[in-house]
């Protein structure tokens, strides 16, 4: 989450790694990486402002994009081995980098109208794909070998494009909402997609790749800006944070709900010789694939309410996630707090604060944690 120092001048960027075991913080001086539990600092670098910091699980591979201040550039991607302090790759682009996503096979660099896909093993450029205008850099990449990537298909509606990032083929075009997309998330195994529109009142979850099953959750009746959505590692819960100050935890259970379902056949859109869609007319793609869209919006099931929730001060962007044991909800706030809440799967309701840390008052460097993670 890029916050640009708007809520605390010492915090430019916040994020968890793919399995929520680490926290990455971008600052005006550089970046820091913490262990999430137990909370401990295990790496700090001061070589210029970091506007984006992305980890590859708990490995030593870290991608950094500058903040644009001083000698740093928002168009430059640095990939470093922080264990040995060795630069691995240095890439420069024509326009600003809005987001970077990584899994064990691919690195995806997202600009407003393009995505660049690289083989993580040798940093070979596999494809540059033209996309609809995406000024927020919205994109989600499956951490697992399922290797789906999803991003908005248009700025004018709530359609989402699902792509296999290994074959570079489009798998599906999902009509998720009527208005434009504001947030996306994929589960760890890549089989679940969570979506929210710019209204922020209803959250939807689709079973991938065909979206023949879906769930709807009611966040609230008042429009809100969705700041983050994350699935628990086992895919049984979805955490959603917004500007209202309430963090919602929804229970994912297709068996006890009325999921929408429809008969669906995988589309076969035309592609470039490499299997991609570089230069393809996006309006034409949307029109061509519209006949395949599952009728998920027309369902009239009443959206489910949250199973549990957390109250924090409204107006401050936050990121939320569940620890591996599903007993603790972690919250990172744009003003520099790291909060832990006890979560009882048998009770739900409003969660109580258990621990609070400051991301600016860093703990001592934990060499035991460093040796374990790196």
Short mmCIF file of C-alpha atoms in Angstrom, two decimals:
data_model
loop_
_atom_site.label_atom_id
_atom_site.label_comp_id
_atom_site.label_asym_id
_atom_site.label_seq_id
_atom_site.Cartn_x
_atom_site.Cartn_y
_atom_site.Cartn_z
CA UNK A 1 0.00 0.00 0.00
CA UNK A 2 1.57 3.25 -1.17
CA UNK A 3 0.64 6.02 1.28
CA UNK A 4 3.28 8.57 0.27
CA UNK A 5 3.85 9.94 3.77
CA UNK A 6 0.40 11.54 3.86
CA UNK A 7 -0.47 10.14 7.30
CA UNK A 8 3.03 9.94 8.75
CA UNK A 9 6.00 11.51 6.99
CA UNK A 10 8.13 8.51 7.95
CA UNK A 11 5.90 5.96 6.16
CA UNK A 12 5.75 5.84 2.34
CA UNK A 13 4.76 2.22 1.80
CA UNK A 14 3.44 -0.75 3.81
CA UNK A 15 2.87 -4.37 2.90
CA UNK A 16 3.01 -7.97 4.06
CA UNK A 17 4.88 -10.60 2.10
CA UNK A 18 2.92 -13.43 0.44
CA UNK A 19 2.49 -15.58 3.56
CA UNK A 20 2.24 -12.65 6.02
CA UNK A 21 5.37 -13.73 7.90
CA UNK A 22 7.16 -10.44 7.12
CA UNK A 23 6.36 -6.73 6.92
CA UNK A 24 7.97 -4.41 4.37
CA UNK A 25 8.07 -0.67 5.09
CA UNK A 26 9.21 2.01 2.65
CA UNK A 27 10.56 5.22 4.20
CA UNK A 28 12.01 8.52 2.91
CA UNK A 29 15.47 7.16 3.79
CA UNK A 30 15.12 3.61 2.42
CA UNK A 31 13.26 0.52 3.55
CA UNK A 32 12.95 -1.89 6.47
CA UNK A 33 11.83 -5.49 6.75
CA UNK A 34 10.36 -6.90 9.95
CA UNK A 35 9.36 -10.35 11.09
CA UNK A 36 5.64 -10.23 11.89
CA UNK A 37 5.62 -12.75 14.77
CA UNK A 38 7.58 -12.37 16.90
CA UNK A 39 7.91 -8.76 15.87
CA UNK A 40 11.56 -8.10 15.07
CA UNK A 41 13.65 -6.07 12.66
CA UNK A 42 15.85 -8.17 10.44
CA UNK A 43 16.91 -5.80 7.67
CA UNK A 44 17.26 -2.05 7.15
CA UNK A 45 18.66 -0.13 4.20
CA UNK A 46 19.13 3.63 3.84
CA UNK A 47 19.94 4.44 0.23
CA UNK A 48 17.09 6.73 -0.79
CA UNK A 49 13.32 6.84 -0.51
CA UNK A 50 11.40 3.64 -1.29
CA UNK A 51 7.90 4.02 -2.70
CA UNK A 52 7.38 0.28 -3.30
CA UNK A 53 8.95 -2.68 -1.48
CA UNK A 54 7.94 -6.23 -2.40
CA UNK A 55 9.34 -9.47 -0.99
CA UNK A 56 9.36 -12.99 -2.39
CA UNK A 57 7.95 -14.91 0.59
CA UNK A 58 10.72 -15.04 3.25
CA UNK A 59 13.60 -15.22 0.81
CA UNK A 60 16.32 -12.62 0.43
CA UNK A 61 14.89 -11.41 -2.90
CA UNK A 62 13.40 -7.91 -2.61
CA UNK A 63 12.08 -5.56 -5.31
CA UNK A 64 12.35 -1.82 -4.67
CA UNK A 65 10.97 1.17 -6.57
CA UNK A 66 12.08 4.67 -5.65
CA UNK A 67 9.80 7.30 -4.15
CA UNK A 68 10.69 9.90 -6.78
CA UNK A 69 12.41 12.17 -4.28
CA UNK A 70 16.08 13.05 -4.46
CA UNK A 71 18.04 10.62 -6.61
CA UNK A 72 15.35 7.93 -6.60
CA UNK A 73 13.03 7.28 -9.53
CA UNK A 74 9.52 5.87 -9.74
CA UNK A 75 10.49 4.46 -13.14
CA UNK A 76 13.36 2.33 -11.84
CA UNK A 77 13.00 -1.20 -10.45
CA UNK A 78 15.85 -2.61 -8.36
CA UNK A 79 15.91 -6.28 -7.39
CA UNK A 80 18.35 -7.02 -4.58
CA UNK A 81 19.62 -10.00 -2.63
CA UNK A 82 19.50 -8.49 0.84
CA UNK A 83 21.34 -11.39 2.44
CA UNK A 84 24.52 -10.59 0.54
CA UNK A 85 23.68 -6.97 -0.33
CA UNK A 86 24.09 -7.82 -4.00
CA UNK A 87 22.03 -6.13 -6.76
CA UNK A 88 20.48 -8.73 -9.06
CA UNK A 89 18.69 -6.58 -11.61
CA UNK A 90 18.22 -2.91 -12.45
CA UNK A 91 15.37 -2.07 -14.85
CA UNK A 92 14.32 1.35 -16.11
CA UNK A 93 10.96 2.10 -17.69
CA UNK A 94 9.44 4.99 -19.62
CA UNK A 95 6.57 5.60 -17.20
CA UNK A 96 6.07 5.27 -13.44
CA UNK A 97 5.83 1.83 -11.86
CA UNK A 98 2.55 1.57 -9.95
CA UNK A 99 2.86 -1.95 -8.59
CA UNK A 100 5.15 -4.98 -8.54
CA UNK A 101 3.98 -8.56 -7.95
CA UNK A 102 6.13 -11.67 -7.51
CA UNK A 103 5.77 -15.40 -7.10
CA UNK A 104 8.28 -18.21 -7.52
CA UNK A 105 7.87 -18.20 -11.30
CA UNK A 106 7.19 -14.65 -12.41
CA UNK A 107 7.74 -10.96 -11.68
CA UNK A 108 5.04 -8.60 -12.95
CA UNK A 109 5.61 -4.86 -13.26
CA UNK A 110 2.42 -2.81 -13.60
CA UNK A 111 2.18 0.62 -15.23
CA UNK A 112 -0.98 2.58 -15.97
CA UNK A 113 -1.50 1.10 -19.43
CA UNK A 114 0.96 -1.81 -19.57
CA UNK A 115 2.13 -4.83 -17.65
CA UNK A 116 5.57 -6.37 -18.13
CA UNK A 117 5.99 -10.06 -17.30
CA UNK A 118 9.41 -11.53 -16.51
CA UNK A 119 10.76 -14.99 -15.79
CA UNK A 120 12.02 -14.70 -12.22
CA UNK A 121 14.81 -17.22 -12.81
CA UNK A 122 16.65 -15.19 -15.45
CA UNK A 123 14.69 -11.89 -15.63
CA UNK A 124 13.91 -12.51 -19.28
CA UNK A 125 11.06 -10.34 -20.53
CA UNK A 126 8.29 -12.73 -21.61
CA UNK A 127 5.63 -10.25 -22.61
CA UNK A 128 4.57 -6.63 -22.52
CA UNK A 129 0.80 -6.46 -22.54
CA UNK A 130 -1.33 -3.43 -23.28
CA UNK A 131 -4.11 -3.02 -20.72
CA UNK A 132 -6.99 -0.65 -20.11
CA UNK A 133 -6.08 2.45 -18.13
CA UNK A 134 -5.29 1.33 -14.59
CA UNK A 135 -4.14 4.46 -12.70
CA UNK A 136 -4.03 2.68 -9.33
CA UNK A 137 -2.00 -0.25 -10.62
CA UNK A 138 -4.64 -2.72 -9.41
CA UNK A 139 -3.46 -6.28 -9.87
CA UNK A 140 -3.25 -9.55 -7.94
CA UNK A 141 -0.92 -12.48 -8.59
CA UNK A 142 -1.42 -15.93 -7.13
CA UNK A 143 1.48 -16.85 -4.82
CA UNK A 144 1.11 -20.53 -5.72
CA UNK A 145 1.86 -22.59 -8.80
CA UNK A 146 -1.70 -21.94 -10.03
CA UNK A 147 -0.16 -18.75 -11.44
CA UNK A 148 -3.25 -16.69 -12.18
CA UNK A 149 -2.98 -12.95 -12.48
CA UNK A 150 -6.05 -10.70 -12.39
CA UNK A 151 -6.53 -7.03 -13.22
CA UNK A 152 -9.38 -4.68 -14.29
CA UNK A 153 -10.47 -5.14 -17.89
CA UNK A 154 -11.88 -1.63 -18.14
CA UNK A 155 -12.19 1.67 -16.30
CA UNK A 156 -15.83 1.90 -17.31
CA UNK A 157 -17.22 -1.24 -15.69
CA UNK A 158 -16.50 -3.94 -13.13
CA UNK A 159 -15.07 -6.58 -15.46
CA UNK A 160 -11.92 -8.45 -14.43
CA UNK A 161 -9.53 -10.28 -16.71
CA UNK A 162 -8.03 -13.57 -15.51
CA UNK A 163 -4.77 -14.64 -17.14
CA UNK A 164 -2.54 -17.69 -16.80
CA UNK A 165 0.84 -16.10 -16.28
CA UNK A 166 2.76 -19.23 -17.34
CA UNK A 167 1.04 -19.76 -20.68
CA UNK A 168 0.30 -16.01 -21.11
CA UNK A 169 -3.24 -16.91 -22.17
CA UNK A 170 -6.46 -15.23 -21.08
CA UNK A 171 -8.53 -17.67 -19.05
CA UNK A 172 -11.68 -15.71 -18.25
CA UNK A 173 -13.37 -12.33 -18.23
CA UNK A 174 -15.51 -11.99 -15.10
CA UNK A 175 -18.33 -9.49 -14.73
CA UNK A 176 -17.80 -8.86 -11.04
CA UNK A 177 -19.52 -5.49 -10.48
CA UNK A 178 -21.46 -2.86 -12.38
CA UNK A 179 -19.08 -0.01 -11.47
CA UNK A 180 -15.31 0.09 -11.77
CA UNK A 181 -13.04 -2.12 -9.67
CA UNK A 182 -11.30 -0.65 -6.61
CA UNK A 183 -9.66 -3.70 -5.00
CA UNK A 184 -8.61 -7.26 -5.88
CA UNK A 185 -7.19 -10.24 -3.99
CA UNK A 186 -6.33 -13.85 -4.77
CA UNK A 187 -6.15 -16.71 -2.30
CA UNK A 188 -2.87 -18.50 -1.65
CA UNK A 189 -3.75 -21.38 -3.97
CA UNK A 190 -5.17 -19.08 -6.64
CA UNK A 191 -8.62 -20.68 -6.62
CA UNK A 192 -10.49 -17.73 -5.04
CA UNK A 193 -10.78 -14.15 -6.25
CA UNK A 194 -12.13 -11.33 -4.06
CA UNK A 195 -13.35 -8.11 -5.67
CA UNK A 196 -14.73 -4.74 -4.63
CA UNK A 197 -16.05 -1.85 -6.70
CA UNK A 198 -15.58 1.87 -6.13
CA UNK A 199 -18.84 1.85 -4.14
CA UNK A 200 -17.26 -0.47 -1.59
CA UNK A 201 -20.54 -1.74 -0.18
CA UNK A 202 -20.47 -5.32 -1.49
CA UNK A 203 -17.50 -7.69 -1.60
CA UNK A 204 -17.65 -10.65 -3.98
CA UNK A 205 -15.67 -13.88 -4.01
CA UNK A 206 -15.43 -16.05 -7.14
CA UNK A 207 -14.16 -19.58 -7.61
CA UNK A 208 -11.51 -19.59 -10.34
CA UNK A 209 -10.98 -20.11 -13.16
CA UNK A 210 -14.59 -20.24 -14.39
CA UNK A 211 -16.38 -18.15 -11.74
CA UNK A 212 -19.21 -20.68 -11.76
CA UNK A 213 -19.54 -20.21 -8.00
CA UNK A 214 -19.60 -16.92 -6.14
CA UNK A 215 -20.30 -15.40 -2.74
CA UNK A 216 -21.41 -11.88 -1.85
CA UNK A 217 -20.69 -10.09 1.42
CA UNK A 218 -22.20 -6.88 2.71
CA UNK A 219 -19.49 -4.54 4.03
CA UNK A 220 -22.00 -1.79 4.76
CA UNK A 221 -24.68 0.40 3.21
CA UNK A 222 -22.59 3.59 3.05
CA UNK A 223 -20.03 3.82 0.21
CA UNK A 224 -16.43 3.38 1.30
CA UNK A 225 -12.91 3.26 -0.10
CA UNK A 226 -11.54 -0.27 0.20
CA UNK A 227 -7.89 -0.16 1.23
CA UNK A 228 -7.04 -3.86 1.35
CA UNK A 229 -8.40 -7.37 0.99
CA UNK A 230 -6.51 -10.52 1.98
CA UNK A 231 -7.48 -14.17 2.26
CA UNK A 232 -6.28 -16.25 5.19
CA UNK A 233 -3.61 -18.76 4.21
CA UNK A 234 -6.16 -21.60 4.25
CA UNK A 235 -8.72 -19.59 2.25
CA UNK A 236 -11.41 -19.82 4.94
CA UNK A 237 -11.53 -16.11 5.78
CA UNK A 238 -11.30 -12.79 3.97
CA UNK A 239 -10.09 -9.63 5.75
CA UNK A 240 -11.26 -6.30 4.33
CA UNK A 241 -10.22 -2.82 5.47
CA UNK A 242 -11.70 0.50 4.38
CA UNK A 243 -11.72 4.20 5.24
CA UNK A 244 -14.69 3.75 7.58
CA UNK A 245 -12.47 2.49 10.41
CA UNK A 246 -14.04 -0.98 10.49
CA UNK A 247 -12.04 -4.02 9.44
CA UNK A 248 -14.31 -6.91 8.45
CA UNK A 249 -13.50 -10.62 8.59
CA UNK A 250 -15.82 -12.67 6.38
CA UNK A 251 -16.12 -16.44 6.53
CA UNK A 252 -15.72 -18.20 3.16
CA UNK A 253 -18.12 -21.12 2.97
CA UNK A 254 -19.72 -22.04 -0.34
CA UNK A 255 -21.56 -25.02 1.16
CA UNK A 256 -23.70 -23.00 3.58
CA UNK A 257 -24.58 -20.16 1.23
CA UNK A 258 -26.51 -19.64 -1.96
CA UNK A 259 -23.66 -19.26 -4.41
CA UNK A 260 -24.57 -18.28 -7.90
CA UNK A 261 -23.71 -20.80 -10.56
CA UNK A 262 -23.97 -20.99 -14.28
CA UNK A 263 -22.98 -23.16 -17.18
CA UNK A 264 -19.77 -21.80 -18.60
CA UNK A 265 -17.38 -22.72 -21.39
CA UNK A 266 -13.85 -21.38 -21.45
CA UNK A 267 -13.41 -18.70 -24.12
CA UNK A 268 -10.69 -18.95 -26.72
CA UNK A 269 -9.77 -15.34 -27.51
CA UNK A 270 -7.35 -14.64 -30.29
CA UNK A 271 -3.80 -13.98 -29.17
CA UNK A 272 -0.40 -13.02 -30.42
CA UNK A 273 1.96 -15.75 -31.66
CA UNK A 274 3.63 -15.86 -28.26
CA UNK A 275 0.33 -16.69 -26.61
CA UNK A 276 -0.16 -13.17 -25.29
CA UNK A 277 -2.42 -10.31 -26.34
CA UNK A 278 0.00 -7.49 -27.00
CA UNK A 279 -1.68 -4.77 -29.02
CA UNK A 280 -5.12 -6.41 -28.93
CA UNK A 281 -8.05 -3.99 -29.04
CA UNK A 282 -9.46 -4.13 -25.53
CA UNK A 283 -12.92 -2.96 -26.48
CA UNK A 284 -13.11 -5.75 -29.03
CA UNK A 285 -12.00 -8.31 -26.47
CA UNK A 286 -14.66 -7.22 -24.02
CA UNK A 287 -17.34 -7.37 -26.70
CA UNK A 288 -16.20 -10.73 -28.02
CA UNK A 289 -16.10 -12.37 -24.61
CA UNK A 290 -19.29 -10.83 -23.24
CA UNK A 291 -21.36 -13.83 -24.27
CA UNK A 292 -19.29 -16.01 -21.95
CA UNK A 293 -19.79 -13.92 -18.82
CA UNK A 294 -21.37 -15.82 -15.92
CA UNK A 295 -24.58 -14.17 -14.80
CA UNK A 296 -23.33 -13.45 -11.31
CA UNK A 297 -24.58 -9.90 -10.90
CA UNK A 298 -28.22 -10.73 -11.56
CA UNK A 299 -28.45 -13.09 -8.59
CA UNK A 300 -30.70 -11.81 -5.81
CA UNK A 301 -29.22 -13.59 -2.79
CA UNK A 302 -28.90 -11.26 0.18
CA UNK A 303 -25.18 -10.68 0.84
CA UNK A 304 -23.84 -12.14 4.09
CA UNK A 305 -22.57 -9.96 6.93
CA UNK A 306 -19.16 -10.22 8.54
CA UNK A 307 -18.24 -12.95 11.02
CA UNK A 308 -15.92 -10.69 13.00
CA UNK A 309 -14.76 -7.08 12.92
CA UNK A 310 -12.21 -4.64 14.30
CA UNK A 311 -12.60 -0.94 15.06
CA UNK A 312 -9.75 1.46 14.31
CA UNK A 313 -9.78 5.26 13.78
CA UNK A 314 -11.57 6.10 10.49
CA UNK A 315 -9.84 7.75 7.56
CA UNK A 316 -6.45 6.09 8.06
CA UNK A 317 -5.57 3.51 5.35
CA UNK A 318 -4.73 0.06 6.68
CA UNK A 319 -3.77 -3.45 5.60
CA UNK A 320 -5.06 -6.51 7.42
CA UNK A 321 -4.13 -10.20 7.40
CA UNK A 322 -4.58 -13.36 9.45
CA UNK A 323 -1.60 -15.18 10.91
CA UNK A 324 -1.04 -18.77 9.82
CA UNK A 325 -2.86 -20.27 12.81
CA UNK A 326 -5.93 -18.05 12.26
CA UNK A 327 -5.73 -16.96 15.90
CA UNK A 328 -4.44 -13.43 15.32
CA UNK A 329 -5.47 -10.65 12.95
CA UNK A 330 -2.62 -8.30 12.03
CA UNK A 331 -3.24 -4.69 11.02
CA UNK A 332 -0.76 -2.19 9.55
CA UNK A 333 -1.85 1.45 9.55
CA UNK A 334 -0.59 4.30 7.38
CA UNK A 335 0.33 6.33 10.46
CA UNK A 336 2.87 3.68 11.45
CA UNK A 337 1.17 1.23 13.81
CA UNK A 338 1.33 -2.55 13.81
CA UNK A 339 -1.64 -4.00 15.70
CA UNK A 340 -2.44 -7.59 16.67
CA UNK A 341 -5.96 -8.71 17.63
CA UNK A 342 -7.04 -12.02 19.15
CA UNK A 343 -9.33 -14.01 16.85
CA UNK A 344 -11.51 -16.87 18.09
CA UNK A 345 -12.98 -18.85 15.18
CA UNK A 346 -15.79 -20.17 17.38
CA UNK A 347 -16.98 -16.75 18.57
CA UNK A 348 -16.31 -13.95 16.08
CA UNK A 349 -17.78 -10.55 16.92
CA UNK A 350 -15.66 -7.52 17.80
CA UNK A 351 -12.02 -8.43 18.32
CA UNK A 352 -9.88 -7.17 21.19
CA UNK A 353 -6.47 -5.56 20.79
CA UNK A 354 -3.71 -7.84 22.09
CA UNK A 355 -0.48 -6.07 21.08
CA UNK A 356 0.56 -2.75 19.59
CA UNK A 357 3.90 -1.79 18.03
CA UNK A 358 5.29 1.26 16.27
CA UNK A 359 6.82 0.70 12.84
CA UNK A 360 8.91 3.84 13.38
CA UNK A 361 10.37 2.86 16.75
CA UNK A 362 12.06 -0.22 15.38
CA UNK A 363 13.02 -3.09 17.69
CA UNK A 364 16.60 -4.26 17.94
CA UNK A 365 17.94 -6.28 15.03
CA UNK A 366 17.20 -9.94 15.81
CA UNK A 367 20.07 -12.02 14.45
CA UNK A 368 18.25 -15.28 15.23
CA UNK A 369 15.28 -14.17 13.11
CA UNK A 370 17.60 -12.95 10.37
CA UNK A 371 19.38 -16.28 10.17
CA UNK A 372 16.08 -18.17 10.12
CA UNK A 373 14.35 -16.13 7.43
CA UNK A 374 17.16 -15.35 5.06
#
